[in-house]
């Protein structure tokens, strides 16, 4: 079974430029998450989707960040314009409800996209 | 304020010994707690989940305890191996959060041969 796929793996841009990250979750996983991870820190949730609906985007800086998951499968996270402080790893994760353990299931992470803003 | 603390940024142990990592939290009432492993350049990988009404969970050489009175989880790796070297992250699932994870900073474990 293929895992969570993210692209690109690395991206270097100059500040004020736009950038987009793509994620394809594990087949059948209806919940998709985008996280930001700074060096030496744990992942921080940006947005959570249940199918195509963004059910929690409270931590997403909406002035410059946007995300979409139009058909409830793959997702795109965009930053426009990028700032120096946006340099980080952007992780995508997916999960699926489990009848045994309920809704609090393990999340499956992709390898991340390392963004460097110059 | 709400905080999750993993006791140390780095832990160095000798092969064959037991590694014990600590996760403390304040001002949360977690429904679940999870532990993840993260290798450099990779995303976190799920290891174990323990519920608030469970005291202990085991999986092969891994053991997790959860003390809601102390607001603490301990993560043990017995008979540690150099291949266990990685960063270990604890993550809380807040009650009522619909499964959103709050991660600690992680502890980098190095197992020396």
PDB file of C-alpha atoms in Angstrom, chain B residues 1 5 8 14 23 33 35 39 41 47 53-54 67-68 72 74-75 87 100 107:
ATOM      1  CA  UNK B   1      -1.279  28.093  29.459  1.00  0.00           C
ATOM      2  CA  UNK B   5       7.108  18.992  27.731  1.00  0.00           C
ATOM      3  CA  UNK B   8      15.119  16.351  27.463  1.00  0.00           C
ATOM      4  CA  UNK B  14      24.429   2.320  25.653  1.00  0.00           C
ATOM      5  CA  UNK B  23       6.255  13.459  28.419  1.00  0.00           C
ATOM      6  CA  UNK B  33      -1.803  10.012  24.054  1.00  0.00           C
ATOM      7  CA  UNK B  35       4.005   8.269  20.600  1.00  0.00           C
ATOM      8  CA  UNK B  39      13.951   9.929  11.531  1.00  0.00           C
ATOM      9  CA  UNK B  41      14.224  13.920   6.652  1.00  0.00           C
ATOM     10  CA  UNK B  47       4.250   3.707  17.423  1.00  0.00           C
ATOM     11  CA  UNK B  53      -8.292   4.801  31.201  1.00  0.00           C
ATOM     12  CA  UNK B  54      -5.285   2.602  30.400  1.00  0.00           C
ATOM     13  CA  UNK B  67      -0.628   8.599  34.617  1.00  0.00           C
ATOM     14  CA  UNK B  68      -3.426  11.162  34.426  1.00  0.00           C
ATOM     15  CA  UNK B  72       2.741  12.202  32.633  1.00  0.00           C
ATOM     16  CA  UNK B  74       6.666   7.399  30.110  1.00  0.00           C
ATOM     17  CA  UNK B  75       7.966   5.683  26.976  1.00  0.00           C
ATOM     18  CA  UNK B  87      13.598  11.518  17.661  1.00  0.00           C
ATOM     19  CA  UNK B 100      -6.391  16.866  16.656  1.00  0.00           C
ATOM     20  CA  UNK B 107      13.508  13.790  22.458  1.00  0.00           C
TER      21      UNK B 107
END
